Coordinates of C-alpha atoms in Angstrom, one line a residue:
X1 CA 0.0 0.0 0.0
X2 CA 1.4 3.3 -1.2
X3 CA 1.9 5.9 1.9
X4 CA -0.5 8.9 1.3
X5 CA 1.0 12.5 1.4
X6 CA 0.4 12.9 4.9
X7 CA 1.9 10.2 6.1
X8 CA 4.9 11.3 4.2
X9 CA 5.0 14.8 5.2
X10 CA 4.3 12.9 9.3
X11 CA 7.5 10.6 8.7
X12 CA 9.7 13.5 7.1
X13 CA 8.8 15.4 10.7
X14 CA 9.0 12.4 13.1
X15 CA 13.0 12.2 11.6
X16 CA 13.9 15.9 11.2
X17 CA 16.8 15.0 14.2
X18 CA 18.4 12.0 13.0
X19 CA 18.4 9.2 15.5
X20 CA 15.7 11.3 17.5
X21 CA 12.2 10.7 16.6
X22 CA 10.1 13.7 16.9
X23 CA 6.4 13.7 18.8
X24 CA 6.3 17.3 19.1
X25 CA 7.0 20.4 17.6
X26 CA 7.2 24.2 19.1
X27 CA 6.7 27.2 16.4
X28 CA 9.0 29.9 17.7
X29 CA 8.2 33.7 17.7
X30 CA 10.3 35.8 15.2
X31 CA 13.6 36.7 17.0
X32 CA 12.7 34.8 19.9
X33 CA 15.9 34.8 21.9
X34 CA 17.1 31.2 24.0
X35 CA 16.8 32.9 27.3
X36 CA 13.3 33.6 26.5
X37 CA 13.0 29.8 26.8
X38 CA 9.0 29.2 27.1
X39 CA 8.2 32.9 26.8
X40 CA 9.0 32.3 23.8
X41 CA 7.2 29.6 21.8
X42 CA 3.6 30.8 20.2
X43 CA 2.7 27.6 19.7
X44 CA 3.0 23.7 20.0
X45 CA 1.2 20.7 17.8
X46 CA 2.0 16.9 17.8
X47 CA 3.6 15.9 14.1
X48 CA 0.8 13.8 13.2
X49 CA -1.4 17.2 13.3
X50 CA 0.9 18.9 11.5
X51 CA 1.0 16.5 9.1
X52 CA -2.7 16.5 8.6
X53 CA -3.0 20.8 8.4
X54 CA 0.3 20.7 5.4
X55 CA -1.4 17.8 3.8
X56 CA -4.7 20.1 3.5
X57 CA -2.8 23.1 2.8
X58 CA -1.7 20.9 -0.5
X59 CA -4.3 19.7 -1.5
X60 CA -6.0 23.3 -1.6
X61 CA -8.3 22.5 1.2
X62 CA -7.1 26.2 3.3
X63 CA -4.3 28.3 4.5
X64 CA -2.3 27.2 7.0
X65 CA -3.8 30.0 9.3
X66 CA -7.3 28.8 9.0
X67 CA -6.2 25.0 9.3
X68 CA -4.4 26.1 12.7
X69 CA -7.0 28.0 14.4
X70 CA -9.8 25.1 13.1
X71 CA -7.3 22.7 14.6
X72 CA -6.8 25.0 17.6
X73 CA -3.1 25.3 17.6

C-alpha cells in the first residue's frame, strides 16, 4: 500500500533530528531569543497534526492560518 502524502509529510517530521524521533513540535516567535526559553514559543502541535494541516494546505483544502486556528493550535 502506497503511503499517502500525509503520512509522508508525518515521517519527514518524526525524523527531522536524525536518530531522534520527533512527537512534538514548538513554532518559535520571530527573533525569539534562548533565554526567552518558554516565553518564547507561540505555539506547539503533535507531528501527526501537523502532518494533517500541510497535507490540507496541499491539497487546496485552506491556509495554513485557517487550518491552525480550526485545529486549535
Amino acid at each position: 500500500m502506497a503511503a499517502t502524502d500525509r503520512e509522508r509529510i508525518a515521517d519527514a517530521l518524526r525524523y527531522l533530528a536524525p536518530g531522534h524521533p520527533t512527537g512534538r513540535i514548538w513554532g518559535r516567535r520571530q527573533g525569539a531569543t534562548p533565554d526567552e526559553a518558554q516565553e518564547g514559543n507561540v505555539w506547539a502541535a503533535d507531528v501527526d497534526d501537523l502532518a494533517t494541516i500541510l497535507a490540507a494546505v496541499l491539497a487546496g483544502q485552506g491556509t495554513v492560518d485557517e487550518l491552525m486556528r480550526r485545529h486549535r493550535l
